[in-house]
C-alpha cells in the first residue's frame, strides 16, 4: 500500500532484470512509493564531464537511492570497476545500499577474509600462496581441502581435493587451477554434517537464520548444487558471532555463512549482497520487504 510519507521517493534497484530477487525487491519498493526502476549495470552510462549517470534515459543522480541487489551475474575483477562507478554516484549524494566501500571489500574473497581475520572471527584454516609446490604441501597438511576462486558465488569454480586423492591427481588439479587463477586460496574442508547456516541481517540488525541442507550426492550445501532450505533457531551465542562477523563491514543487507563443526562454529564468509529466498523458504519471512523498509527509512531521514 502506498505510504503518503514515501510517495515521490525514488529508489532504483540494480540487479538482473527478470530475476526473482531483483524483481521482488522492486515490487516492494513500488508498492510503498509508486516508483519502479530496475537496472542492469551494463546499461549505465557515466558522464564525468557533467557528473551525470544515465540508465535507459533515467538520470540516476535524480534518484533518492539505489539498492544494489546484484551487481553482476558472476563476480570478476571487472565487478570492482562497477563499484567505482557506484562510488561516484554516492559522492554525488545518491544513497547506495550497501555503501560501496563495504561492497567492495566483499567482491574479492581474499579482502573479505582478511577483514574477518582482523575482526578475530573464527574461520576454517585458510592459506594463501601463489606457489604450486606450497599449495600441494598445504593440501596434504589439511587432508581434504577446498580451492576457492577469489571471485565467485554459490560455490562456482571451487575444487574439492580429498585426502584419498593421489599425489599425482592433486598436483594435476593444482596445475589446472593455475590456468584460470593467479593465486591459491586454500581452506581446510570441515565436517559440516551436510548442513550450514545463512544468518540474515538488515541494517546490522539480526533478522533470521535458515539452514542449507546438502543433497546427498553434493559436497557443498548450495541450492545451486541441489541443497534445500530449512528453518533454524540459533542460540544467543551464535547470533552474537554472526553480529560480530557482519560488523566487520557496514552492510545494509547481508547473509553470514556459518557452519557448526566439531571444533565449534566457524564463519565462511559475509555476503556482498545476500539473497531473499532462504529467509522466505526457510523461515517464511519477507526479507525483501524488510530491506525496502530499511532503505526507505534511511532515505526519509536524510531528506
Short mmCIF file of the C-alpha atoms (twelve columns), coordinates in Angstrom:
data_MODEL
# 
_entry.id   MODEL 
# 
loop_
_atom_site.group_PDB 
_atom_site.id 
_atom_site.type_symbol 
_atom_site.label_atom_id 
_atom_site.label_alt_id 
_atom_site.label_comp_id 
_atom_site.label_asym_id 
_atom_site.label_seq_id 
_atom_site.Cartn_x 
_atom_site.Cartn_y 
_atom_site.Cartn_z 
_atom_site.pdbx_PDB_model_num 
ATOM 1   C CA . UNK A 1   0.000  0.000   0.000   1 
ATOM 2   C CA . UNK A 2   1.264  3.446   -0.937  1 
ATOM 3   C CA . UNK A 3   2.543  5.422   2.024   1 
ATOM 4   C CA . UNK A 4   1.912  9.181   1.857   1 
ATOM 5   C CA . UNK A 5   5.232  9.932   3.541   1 
ATOM 6   C CA . UNK A 6   7.029  7.777   0.967   1 
ATOM 7   C CA . UNK A 7   5.181  8.786   -2.217  1 
ATOM 8   C CA . UNK A 8   7.534  10.658  -4.501  1 
ATOM 9   C CA . UNK A 9   10.620 8.901   -3.177  1 
ATOM 10  C CA . UNK A 10  12.607 7.273   -5.938  1 
ATOM 11  C CA . UNK A 11  14.765 4.265   -5.112  1 
ATOM 12  C CA . UNK A 12  16.015 2.200   -8.034  1 
ATOM 13  C CA . UNK A 13  17.165 -1.416  -7.977  1 
ATOM 14  C CA . UNK A 14  20.376 -2.527  -9.645  1 
ATOM 15  C CA . UNK A 15  20.252 -6.225  -10.401 1 
ATOM 16  C CA . UNK A 16  19.441 -8.748  -13.091 1 
ATOM 17  C CA . UNK A 17  16.177 -7.726  -14.789 1 
ATOM 18  C CA . UNK A 18  13.710 -10.620 -14.793 1 
ATOM 19  C CA . UNK A 19  15.361 -12.449 -11.885 1 
ATOM 20  C CA . UNK A 20  13.076 -13.121 -8.917  1 
ATOM 21  C CA . UNK A 21  15.189 -11.481 -6.198  1 
ATOM 22  C CA . UNK A 22  15.669 -8.315  -8.239  1 
ATOM 23  C CA . UNK A 23  12.034 -8.020  -9.264  1 
ATOM 24  C CA . UNK A 24  10.567 -8.807  -5.834  1 
ATOM 25  C CA . UNK A 25  12.651 -6.020  -4.279  1 
ATOM 26  C CA . UNK A 26  11.435 -3.607  -6.975  1 
ATOM 27  C CA . UNK A 27  7.871  -4.810  -6.287  1 
ATOM 28  C CA . UNK A 28  8.190  -3.998  -2.580  1 
ATOM 29  C CA . UNK A 29  9.562  -0.519  -3.279  1 
ATOM 30  C CA . UNK A 30  6.920  0.223   -5.899  1 
ATOM 31  C CA . UNK A 31  4.136  -0.827  -3.526  1 
ATOM 32  C CA . UNK A 32  5.373  1.732   -0.994  1 
ATOM 33  C CA . UNK A 33  6.383  4.635   -3.250  1 
ATOM 34  C CA . UNK A 34  4.723  4.186   -6.633  1 
ATOM 35  C CA . UNK A 35  8.145  4.321   -8.307  1 
ATOM 36  C CA . UNK A 36  9.839  1.401   -10.037 1 
ATOM 37  C CA . UNK A 37  13.192 1.203   -11.815 1 
ATOM 38  C CA . UNK A 38  15.174 -1.982  -12.408 1 
ATOM 39  C CA . UNK A 39  18.614 -1.510  -13.909 1 
ATOM 40  C CA . UNK A 40  21.435 -3.654  -15.219 1 
ATOM 41  C CA . UNK A 41  24.904 -2.204  -14.583 1 
ATOM 42  C CA . UNK A 42  25.701 -2.976  -18.211 1 
ATOM 43  C CA . UNK A 43  23.209 -0.286  -19.257 1 
ATOM 44  C CA . UNK A 44  24.581 2.506   -17.063 1 
ATOM 45  C CA . UNK A 45  26.463 5.378   -18.675 1 
ATOM 46  C CA . UNK A 46  28.576 7.682   -16.523 1 
ATOM 47  C CA . UNK A 47  29.169 11.224  -17.851 1 
ATOM 48  C CA . UNK A 48  32.183 12.568  -15.992 1 
ATOM 49  C CA . UNK A 49  32.092 15.857  -17.902 1 
ATOM 50  C CA . UNK A 50  28.692 16.691  -16.390 1 
ATOM 51  C CA . UNK A 51  28.709 14.466  -13.278 1 
ATOM 52  C CA . UNK A 52  25.610 12.670  -14.511 1 
ATOM 53  C CA . UNK A 53  24.771 8.997   -14.896 1 
ATOM 54  C CA . UNK A 54  22.017 7.529   -17.014 1 
ATOM 55  C CA . UNK A 55  20.311 4.185   -17.466 1 
ATOM 56  C CA . UNK A 56  17.888 3.874   -20.361 1 
ATOM 57  C CA . UNK A 57  17.221 7.620   -20.209 1 
ATOM 58  C CA . UNK A 58  16.782 7.771   -16.418 1 
ATOM 59  C CA . UNK A 59  19.055 10.291  -14.673 1 
ATOM 60  C CA . UNK A 60  20.396 8.343   -11.702 1 
ATOM 61  C CA . UNK A 61  21.629 11.480  -9.962  1 
ATOM 62  C CA . UNK A 62  17.980 12.482  -9.505  1 
ATOM 63  C CA . UNK A 63  17.189 9.343   -7.528  1 
ATOM 64  C CA . UNK A 64  16.942 9.312   -3.753  1 
ATOM 65  C CA . UNK A 65  18.682 5.968   -3.584  1 
ATOM 66  C CA . UNK A 66  19.931 2.848   -5.317  1 
ATOM 67  C CA . UNK A 67  19.756 -0.654  -3.875  1 
ATOM 68  C CA . UNK A 68  22.330 -2.989  -5.374  1 
ATOM 69  C CA . UNK A 69  20.680 -6.394  -5.337  1 
ATOM 70  C CA . UNK A 70  23.118 -7.914  -7.824  1 
ATOM 71  C CA . UNK A 71  25.984 -6.048  -9.389  1 
ATOM 72  C CA . UNK A 72  26.822 -8.732  -11.964 1 
ATOM 73  C CA . UNK A 73  25.793 -12.249 -12.914 1 
ATOM 74  C CA . UNK A 74  29.221 -13.554 -11.887 1 
ATOM 75  C CA . UNK A 75  31.989 -11.942 -9.840  1 
ATOM 76  C CA . UNK A 76  35.170 -10.889 -11.637 1 
ATOM 77  C CA . UNK A 77  37.828 -8.182  -11.308 1 
ATOM 78  C CA . UNK A 78  35.660 -6.064  -13.639 1 
ATOM 79  C CA . UNK A 79  32.984 -6.107  -10.940 1 
ATOM 80  C CA . UNK A 80  35.208 -3.796  -8.922  1 
ATOM 81  C CA . UNK A 81  35.059 -1.286  -11.801 1 
ATOM 82  C CA . UNK A 82  31.296 -1.219  -11.354 1 
ATOM 83  C CA . UNK A 83  31.800 -0.488  -7.674  1 
ATOM 84  C CA . UNK A 84  33.868 2.586   -8.647  1 
ATOM 85  C CA . UNK A 85  31.016 3.865   -10.832 1 
ATOM 86  C CA . UNK A 86  28.544 3.471   -7.973  1 
ATOM 87  C CA . UNK A 87  31.014 5.122   -5.614  1 
ATOM 88  C CA . UNK A 88  30.995 8.215   -7.820  1 
ATOM 89  C CA . UNK A 89  27.195 8.318   -7.683  1 
ATOM 90  C CA . UNK A 90  27.468 8.012   -3.922  1 
ATOM 91  C CA . UNK A 91  29.807 11.020  -3.851  1 
ATOM 92  C CA . UNK A 92  27.170 12.998  -5.765  1 
ATOM 93  C CA . UNK A 93  24.674 12.454  -2.961  1 
ATOM 94  C CA . UNK A 94  22.791 9.352   -4.079  1 
ATOM 95  C CA . UNK A 95  22.298 6.900   -1.195  1 
ATOM 96  C CA . UNK A 96  23.669 3.493   -2.225  1 
ATOM 97  C CA . UNK A 97  22.700 0.336   -0.376  1 
ATOM 98  C CA . UNK A 98  25.012 -1.197  0.708   1 
ATOM 99  C CA . UNK A 99  27.720 1.505   0.908   1 
ATOM 100 C CA . UNK A 100 30.162 0.989   -1.929  1 
ATOM 101 C CA . UNK A 101 33.208 0.737   0.325   1 
ATOM 102 C CA . UNK A 102 31.563 -2.166  2.150   1 
ATOM 103 C CA . UNK A 103 30.507 -3.963  -1.029  1 
ATOM 104 C CA . UNK A 104 33.962 -3.506  -2.471  1 
ATOM 105 C CA . UNK A 105 35.579 -5.395  0.408   1 
ATOM 106 C CA . UNK A 106 33.356 -8.407  -0.254  1 
ATOM 107 C CA . UNK A 107 33.624 -8.749  -4.025  1 
ATOM 108 C CA . UNK A 108 37.087 -10.254 -3.620  1 
ATOM 109 C CA . UNK A 109 37.116 -13.305 -1.323  1 
ATOM 110 C CA . UNK A 110 40.602 -12.505 -0.008  1 
ATOM 111 C CA . UNK A 111 39.810 -8.955  1.104   1 
ATOM 112 C CA . UNK A 112 36.635 -10.176 2.811   1 
ATOM 113 C CA . UNK A 113 38.530 -12.958 4.566   1 
ATOM 114 C CA . UNK A 114 41.228 -10.576 5.780   1 
ATOM 115 C CA . UNK A 115 38.623 -8.250  7.270   1 
ATOM 116 C CA . UNK A 116 37.088 -11.178 9.160   1 
ATOM 117 C CA . UNK A 117 40.530 -12.314 10.288  1 
ATOM 118 C CA . UNK A 118 41.307 -8.827  11.594  1 
ATOM 119 C CA . UNK A 119 37.985 -8.926  13.436  1 
ATOM 120 C CA . UNK A 120 39.034 -12.159 15.211  1 
ATOM 121 C CA . UNK A 121 36.185 -14.129 13.647  1 
ATOM 122 C CA . UNK A 122 36.653 -17.935 13.818  1 
ATOM 123 C CA . UNK A 123 37.111 -19.379 10.331  1 
ATOM 124 C CA . UNK A 124 38.335 -22.666 8.855   1 
ATOM 125 C CA . UNK A 125 42.120 -22.896 8.478   1 
ATOM 126 C CA . UNK A 126 42.937 -20.870 5.386   1 
ATOM 127 C CA . UNK A 127 46.238 -20.480 3.497   1 
ATOM 128 C CA . UNK A 128 47.159 -18.206 0.610   1 
ATOM 129 C CA . UNK A 129 50.018 -18.779 -1.832  1 
ATOM 130 C CA . UNK A 130 50.979 -18.428 -5.486  1 
ATOM 131 C CA . UNK A 131 53.252 -21.489 -5.411  1 
ATOM 132 C CA . UNK A 132 52.031 -24.850 -6.704  1 
ATOM 133 C CA . UNK A 133 54.565 -26.665 -4.523  1 
ATOM 134 C CA . UNK A 134 53.471 -24.827 -1.390  1 
ATOM 135 C CA . UNK A 135 49.827 -25.349 -2.296  1 
ATOM 136 C CA . UNK A 136 50.460 -29.096 -2.597  1 
ATOM 137 C CA . UNK A 137 52.060 -29.190 0.860   1 
ATOM 138 C CA . UNK A 138 49.117 -27.239 2.323   1 
ATOM 139 C CA . UNK A 139 46.565 -29.620 0.827   1 
ATOM 140 C CA . UNK A 140 48.424 -32.650 2.194   1 
ATOM 141 C CA . UNK A 141 48.680 -30.983 5.619   1 
ATOM 142 C CA . UNK A 142 44.945 -30.227 5.651   1 
ATOM 143 C CA . UNK A 143 43.945 -33.709 4.469   1 
ATOM 144 C CA . UNK A 144 40.894 -32.621 2.483   1 
ATOM 145 C CA . UNK A 145 40.832 -29.056 1.211   1 
ATOM 146 C CA . UNK A 146 38.829 -26.714 -0.963  1 
ATOM 147 C CA . UNK A 147 40.295 -24.378 -3.565  1 
ATOM 148 C CA . UNK A 148 38.186 -21.229 -3.719  1 
ATOM 149 C CA . UNK A 149 38.407 -18.645 -6.515  1 
ATOM 150 C CA . UNK A 150 38.789 -15.073 -5.333  1 
ATOM 151 C CA . UNK A 151 35.773 -14.078 -7.426  1 
ATOM 152 C CA . UNK A 152 32.838 -16.479 -7.248  1 
ATOM 153 C CA . UNK A 153 29.433 -17.120 -5.683  1 
ATOM 154 C CA . UNK A 154 27.377 -20.232 -4.862  1 
ATOM 155 C CA . UNK A 155 30.495 -22.479 -4.813  1 
ATOM 156 C CA . UNK A 156 31.071 -21.949 -8.542  1 
ATOM 157 C CA . UNK A 157 34.633 -22.715 -9.560  1 
ATOM 158 C CA . UNK A 158 35.523 -24.347 -6.255  1 
ATOM 159 C CA . UNK A 159 37.561 -27.551 -6.315  1 
ATOM 160 C CA . UNK A 160 37.269 -30.199 -3.597  1 
ATOM 161 C CA . UNK A 161 40.550 -32.055 -3.056  1 
ATOM 162 C CA . UNK A 162 40.088 -35.218 -0.979  1 
ATOM 163 C CA . UNK A 163 42.593 -36.783 1.377   1 
ATOM 164 C CA . UNK A 164 42.386 -40.035 -0.574  1 
ATOM 165 C CA . UNK A 165 43.290 -38.368 -3.895  1 
ATOM 166 C CA . UNK A 166 46.694 -39.450 -5.164  1 
ATOM 167 C CA . UNK A 167 49.636 -37.029 -5.205  1 
ATOM 168 C CA . UNK A 168 49.546 -37.098 -8.997  1 
ATOM 169 C CA . UNK A 169 45.856 -36.194 -9.031  1 
ATOM 170 C CA . UNK A 170 46.270 -33.337 -6.556  1 
ATOM 171 C CA . UNK A 171 49.231 -31.883 -8.454  1 
ATOM 172 C CA . UNK A 172 47.369 -32.157 -11.745 1 
ATOM 173 C CA . UNK A 173 44.353 -30.318 -10.311 1 
ATOM 174 C CA . UNK A 174 46.567 -27.596 -8.853  1 
ATOM 175 C CA . UNK A 175 48.351 -27.126 -12.170 1 
ATOM 176 C CA . UNK A 176 44.996 -26.962 -13.967 1 
ATOM 177 C CA . UNK A 177 43.795 -24.365 -11.464 1 
ATOM 178 C CA . UNK A 178 46.654 -22.012 -12.379 1 
ATOM 179 C CA . UNK A 179 45.222 -21.710 -15.889 1 
ATOM 180 C CA . UNK A 180 42.384 -19.567 -14.545 1 
ATOM 181 C CA . UNK A 181 43.601 -18.391 -11.125 1 
ATOM 182 C CA . UNK A 182 46.738 -16.443 -10.214 1 
ATOM 183 C CA . UNK A 183 46.589 -17.257 -6.516  1 
ATOM 184 C CA . UNK A 184 45.626 -20.269 -4.400  1 
ATOM 185 C CA . UNK A 185 43.056 -19.631 -1.667  1 
ATOM 186 C CA . UNK A 186 43.015 -22.959 0.180   1 
ATOM 187 C CA . UNK A 187 40.630 -23.747 3.002   1 
ATOM 188 C CA . UNK A 188 40.591 -26.874 5.126   1 
ATOM 189 C CA . UNK A 189 37.499 -28.965 4.468   1 
ATOM 190 C CA . UNK A 190 35.477 -29.484 7.641   1 
ATOM 191 C CA . UNK A 191 32.751 -31.942 8.513   1 
ATOM 192 C CA . UNK A 192 29.548 -29.927 8.177   1 
ATOM 193 C CA . UNK A 193 27.239 -32.907 8.628   1 
ATOM 194 C CA . UNK A 194 25.549 -31.890 5.401   1 
ATOM 195 C CA . UNK A 195 24.360 -28.514 6.656   1 
ATOM 196 C CA . UNK A 196 25.409 -24.914 7.073   1 
ATOM 197 C CA . UNK A 197 23.566 -21.737 8.055   1 
ATOM 198 C CA . UNK A 198 22.647 -18.419 6.497   1 
ATOM 199 C CA . UNK A 199 22.191 -15.702 9.140   1 
ATOM 200 C CA . UNK A 200 20.422 -12.655 7.725   1 
ATOM 201 C CA . UNK A 201 20.988 -9.069  8.865   1 
ATOM 202 C CA . UNK A 202 19.141 -5.925  7.775   1 
ATOM 203 C CA . UNK A 203 20.893 -2.671  8.593   1 
ATOM 204 C CA . UNK A 204 23.142 -4.503  11.037  1 
ATOM 205 C CA . UNK A 205 20.148 -5.923  12.943  1 
ATOM 206 C CA . UNK A 206 19.564 -9.663  13.196  1 
ATOM 207 C CA . UNK A 207 16.616 -10.805 11.047  1 
ATOM 208 C CA . UNK A 208 16.550 -14.621 10.866  1 
ATOM 209 C CA . UNK A 209 18.595 -17.777 10.292  1 
ATOM 210 C CA . UNK A 210 17.949 -20.570 7.836   1 
ATOM 211 C CA . UNK A 211 19.783 -23.821 7.215   1 
ATOM 212 C CA . UNK A 212 21.007 -25.057 3.849   1 
ATOM 213 C CA . UNK A 213 20.859 -28.842 3.750   1 
ATOM 214 C CA . UNK A 214 23.005 -30.567 1.130   1 
ATOM 215 C CA . UNK A 215 21.798 -33.002 -1.473  1 
ATOM 216 C CA . UNK A 216 23.085 -36.472 -0.602  1 
ATOM 217 C CA . UNK A 217 25.423 -36.502 -3.608  1 
ATOM 218 C CA . UNK A 218 26.890 -32.999 -3.159  1 
ATOM 219 C CA . UNK A 219 29.940 -31.944 -1.128  1 
ATOM 220 C CA . UNK A 220 28.539 -28.427 -0.646  1 
ATOM 221 C CA . UNK A 221 25.155 -27.193 0.596   1 
ATOM 222 C CA . UNK A 222 24.328 -24.597 -2.048  1 
ATOM 223 C CA . UNK A 223 20.888 -24.595 -3.638  1 
ATOM 224 C CA . UNK A 224 22.787 -24.409 -6.942  1 
ATOM 225 C CA . UNK A 225 24.068 -27.936 -6.131  1 
ATOM 226 C CA . UNK A 226 20.702 -29.341 -5.088  1 
ATOM 227 C CA . UNK A 227 20.503 -28.216 -1.468  1 
ATOM 228 C CA . UNK A 228 17.308 -27.118 0.265   1 
ATOM 229 C CA . UNK A 229 16.346 -24.524 2.865   1 
ATOM 230 C CA . UNK A 230 15.076 -25.270 6.359   1 
ATOM 231 C CA . UNK A 231 14.269 -23.150 9.403   1 
ATOM 232 C CA . UNK A 232 16.901 -22.923 12.124  1 
ATOM 233 C CA . UNK A 233 16.730 -21.357 15.588  1 
ATOM 234 C CA . UNK A 234 20.194 -20.169 16.707  1 
ATOM 235 C CA . UNK A 235 21.120 -19.571 20.323  1 
ATOM 236 C CA . UNK A 236 22.285 -16.189 21.602  1 
ATOM 237 C CA . UNK A 237 25.972 -17.082 21.289  1 
ATOM 238 C CA . UNK A 238 25.582 -17.981 17.624  1 
ATOM 239 C CA . UNK A 239 23.679 -14.781 16.884  1 
ATOM 240 C CA . UNK A 240 26.426 -12.841 18.650  1 
ATOM 241 C CA . UNK A 241 29.011 -14.480 16.380  1 
ATOM 242 C CA . UNK A 242 27.008 -13.529 13.302  1 
ATOM 243 C CA . UNK A 243 26.674 -9.967  14.608  1 
ATOM 244 C CA . UNK A 244 30.437 -9.685  15.091  1 
ATOM 245 C CA . UNK A 245 31.123 -11.069 11.612  1 
ATOM 246 C CA . UNK A 246 28.794 -8.684  9.780   1 
ATOM 247 C CA . UNK A 247 30.040 -5.788  11.919  1 
ATOM 248 C CA . UNK A 248 33.433 -6.159  10.201  1 
ATOM 249 C CA . UNK A 249 31.655 -4.458  7.303   1 
ATOM 250 C CA . UNK A 250 28.840 -1.915  7.053   1 
ATOM 251 C CA . UNK A 251 26.254 -3.760  5.013   1 
ATOM 252 C CA . UNK A 252 22.677 -2.613  4.542   1 
ATOM 253 C CA . UNK A 253 21.667 -6.220  3.911   1 
ATOM 254 C CA . UNK A 254 23.805 -9.324  4.160   1 
ATOM 255 C CA . UNK A 255 23.921 -13.005 4.967   1 
ATOM 256 C CA . UNK A 256 26.637 -14.507 7.168   1 
ATOM 257 C CA . UNK A 257 27.515 -18.082 6.208   1 
ATOM 258 C CA . UNK A 258 28.162 -20.128 9.357   1 
ATOM 259 C CA . UNK A 259 28.896 -23.808 9.893   1 
ATOM 260 C CA . UNK A 260 28.567 -25.833 13.078  1 
ATOM 261 C CA . UNK A 261 31.620 -28.100 13.239  1 
ATOM 262 C CA . UNK A 262 33.257 -30.465 15.721  1 
ATOM 263 C CA . UNK A 263 35.614 -27.582 16.617  1 
ATOM 264 C CA . UNK A 264 32.722 -25.170 17.175  1 
ATOM 265 C CA . UNK A 265 31.012 -22.653 14.868  1 
ATOM 266 C CA . UNK A 266 33.031 -21.070 12.065  1 
ATOM 267 C CA . UNK A 267 32.242 -18.322 9.594   1 
ATOM 268 C CA . UNK A 268 32.861 -18.976 5.907   1 
ATOM 269 C CA . UNK A 269 32.041 -15.540 4.574   1 
ATOM 270 C CA . UNK A 270 29.818 -12.488 4.687   1 
ATOM 271 C CA . UNK A 271 27.802 -11.935 1.532   1 
ATOM 272 C CA . UNK A 272 28.248 -8.818  -0.575  1 
ATOM 273 C CA . UNK A 273 24.531 -8.789  -1.321  1 
ATOM 274 C CA . UNK A 274 22.663 -11.709 0.224   1 
ATOM 275 C CA . UNK A 275 19.532 -13.380 -1.076  1 
ATOM 276 C CA . UNK A 276 15.873 -13.364 -0.094  1 
ATOM 277 C CA . UNK A 277 14.940 -16.956 -0.957  1 
ATOM 278 C CA . UNK A 278 16.445 -18.593 2.137   1 
ATOM 279 C CA . UNK A 279 14.540 -16.320 4.518   1 
ATOM 280 C CA . UNK A 280 11.310 -16.885 2.590   1 
ATOM 281 C CA . UNK A 281 11.530 -20.651 2.050   1 
ATOM 282 C CA . UNK A 282 13.323 -21.466 5.295   1 
ATOM 283 C CA . UNK A 283 11.744 -19.000 7.728   1 
ATOM 284 C CA . UNK A 284 8.617  -17.769 5.912   1 
ATOM 285 C CA . UNK A 285 9.845  -14.185 6.267   1 
ATOM 286 C CA . UNK A 286 9.860  -11.463 3.601   1 
ATOM 287 C CA . UNK A 287 13.435 -10.164 3.648   1 
ATOM 288 C CA . UNK A 288 12.804 -8.054  0.536   1 
ATOM 289 C CA . UNK A 289 10.082 -6.139  2.403   1 
ATOM 290 C CA . UNK A 290 12.402 -5.660  5.392   1 
ATOM 291 C CA . UNK A 291 15.193 -4.382  3.129   1 
ATOM 292 C CA . UNK A 292 12.862 -1.962  1.333   1 
ATOM 293 C CA . UNK A 293 11.619 -0.691  4.701   1 
ATOM 294 C CA . UNK A 294 15.182 -0.114  5.898   1 
ATOM 295 C CA . UNK A 295 16.248 1.763   2.738   1 
ATOM 296 C CA . UNK A 296 13.148 3.949   2.769   1 
ATOM 297 C CA . UNK A 297 13.710 4.827   6.425   1 
ATOM 298 C CA . UNK A 298 17.306 5.901   5.703   1 
ATOM 299 C CA . UNK A 299 16.230 7.978   2.698   1 
ATOM 300 C CA . UNK A 300 13.357 9.651   4.616   1 
ATOM 301 C CA . UNK A 301 15.691 10.583  7.464   1 
ATOM 302 C CA . UNK A 302 18.169 12.049  5.003   1 
ATOM 303 C CA . UNK A 303 15.651 14.442  3.440   1 
# 
